[in-house]
Amino acid sequence: PLDVSIFAPLKRVLASETDIGSRLDSGRIQRVEWTKMYIRIRKKALTSSNIVSG
């Protein structure tokens, strides 16, 4: 299922990155920064091997 093979890794990496980002800054991440982070993370998490395994 896609929710396990694709979106679970995306969610895990995104949560980790937002935790790191909120600790380094004032606790809040601006929408623009979150979007840049999501684009970078999406390239890591949405790999062809994850898509094929789903």
PDB file of C-alpha atoms in Angstrom:
ATOM      1  CA  PRO A   1       0.000   0.000   0.000  1.00  0.00           C
ATOM      2  CA  LEU A   2       1.146   3.507  -0.807  1.00  0.00           C
ATOM      3  CA  ASP A   3       0.468   4.812   2.681  1.00  0.00           C
ATOM      4  CA  VAL A   4       3.129   2.454   4.044  1.00  0.00           C
ATOM      5  CA  SER A   5       5.696   2.258   1.257  1.00  0.00           C
ATOM      6  CA  ILE A   6       5.711   5.879   0.110  1.00  0.00           C
ATOM      7  CA  PHE A   7       4.129   8.197   2.629  1.00  0.00           C
ATOM      8  CA  ALA A   8       5.490   6.614   5.827  1.00  0.00           C
ATOM      9  CA  PRO A   9       9.132   7.324   4.893  1.00  0.00           C
ATOM     10  CA  LEU A  10       8.133  10.831   3.789  1.00  0.00           C
ATOM     11  CA  LYS A  11       6.343  11.456   7.079  1.00  0.00           C
ATOM     12  CA  ARG A  12       9.254  10.106   9.122  1.00  0.00           C
ATOM     13  CA  VAL A  13      11.882  12.259   7.382  1.00  0.00           C
ATOM     14  CA  LEU A  14       9.652  15.345   7.406  1.00  0.00           C
ATOM     15  CA  ALA A  15       8.987  14.988  11.141  1.00  0.00           C
ATOM     16  CA  SER A  16      12.683  14.622  11.834  1.00  0.00           C
ATOM     17  CA  GLU A  17      13.615  17.664   9.752  1.00  0.00           C
ATOM     18  CA  THR A  18      10.878  19.865  11.238  1.00  0.00           C
ATOM     19  CA  ASP A  19      11.980  18.880  14.744  1.00  0.00           C
ATOM     20  CA  ILE A  20      15.549  19.880  13.936  1.00  0.00           C
ATOM     21  CA  GLY A  21      14.412  23.099  12.286  1.00  0.00           C
ATOM     22  CA  SER A  22      12.191  24.126  15.173  1.00  0.00           C
ATOM     23  CA  ARG A  23      14.970  23.477  17.694  1.00  0.00           C
ATOM     24  CA  LEU A  24      17.436  25.615  15.776  1.00  0.00           C
ATOM     25  CA  ASP A  25      15.058  28.523  15.326  1.00  0.00           C
ATOM     26  CA  SER A  26      12.406  30.131  17.507  1.00  0.00           C
ATOM     27  CA  GLY A  27      10.230  27.024  17.514  1.00  0.00           C
ATOM     28  CA  ARG A  28       8.241  27.976  14.444  1.00  0.00           C
ATOM     29  CA  ILE A  29       9.079  27.291  10.829  1.00  0.00           C
ATOM     30  CA  GLN A  30       7.986  29.823   8.237  1.00  0.00           C
ATOM     31  CA  ARG A  31       5.816  28.540   5.404  1.00  0.00           C
ATOM     32  CA  VAL A  32       8.479  29.317   2.795  1.00  0.00           C
ATOM     33  CA  GLU A  33      11.144  27.426   4.747  1.00  0.00           C
ATOM     34  CA  TRP A  34       8.798  24.467   5.298  1.00  0.00           C
ATOM     35  CA  THR A  35       8.062  24.332   1.572  1.00  0.00           C
ATOM     36  CA  LYS A  36      11.762  24.362   0.695  1.00  0.00           C
ATOM     37  CA  MET A  37      12.353  21.631   3.264  1.00  0.00           C
ATOM     38  CA  TYR A  38       9.473  19.546   1.883  1.00  0.00           C
ATOM     39  CA  ILE A  39      10.801  19.774  -1.677  1.00  0.00           C
ATOM     40  CA  ARG A  40      14.252  18.641  -0.530  1.00  0.00           C
ATOM     41  CA  ILE A  41      12.829  15.811   1.597  1.00  0.00           C
ATOM     42  CA  ARG A  42      10.425  14.654  -1.101  1.00  0.00           C
ATOM     43  CA  LYS A  43      13.368  13.934  -3.395  1.00  0.00           C
ATOM     44  CA  LYS A  44      14.878  11.692  -0.700  1.00  0.00           C
ATOM     45  CA  ALA A  45      11.717   9.907   0.421  1.00  0.00           C
ATOM     46  CA  LEU A  46       9.808   9.416  -2.830  1.00  0.00           C
ATOM     47  CA  THR A  47      12.312   7.150  -4.503  1.00  0.00           C
ATOM     48  CA  SER A  48      11.577   4.763  -7.341  1.00  0.00           C
ATOM     49  CA  SER A  49      12.381   1.793  -5.094  1.00  0.00           C
ATOM     50  CA  ASN A  50       9.760   2.940  -2.565  1.00  0.00           C
ATOM     51  CA  ILE A  51       7.205   3.412  -5.325  1.00  0.00           C
ATOM     52  CA  VAL A  52       7.862  -0.022  -6.853  1.00  0.00           C
ATOM     53  CA  SER A  53       7.689  -1.743  -3.464  1.00  0.00           C
ATOM     54  CA  GLY A  54       4.223  -0.247  -2.839  1.00  0.00           C
TER      55      GLY A  54
END
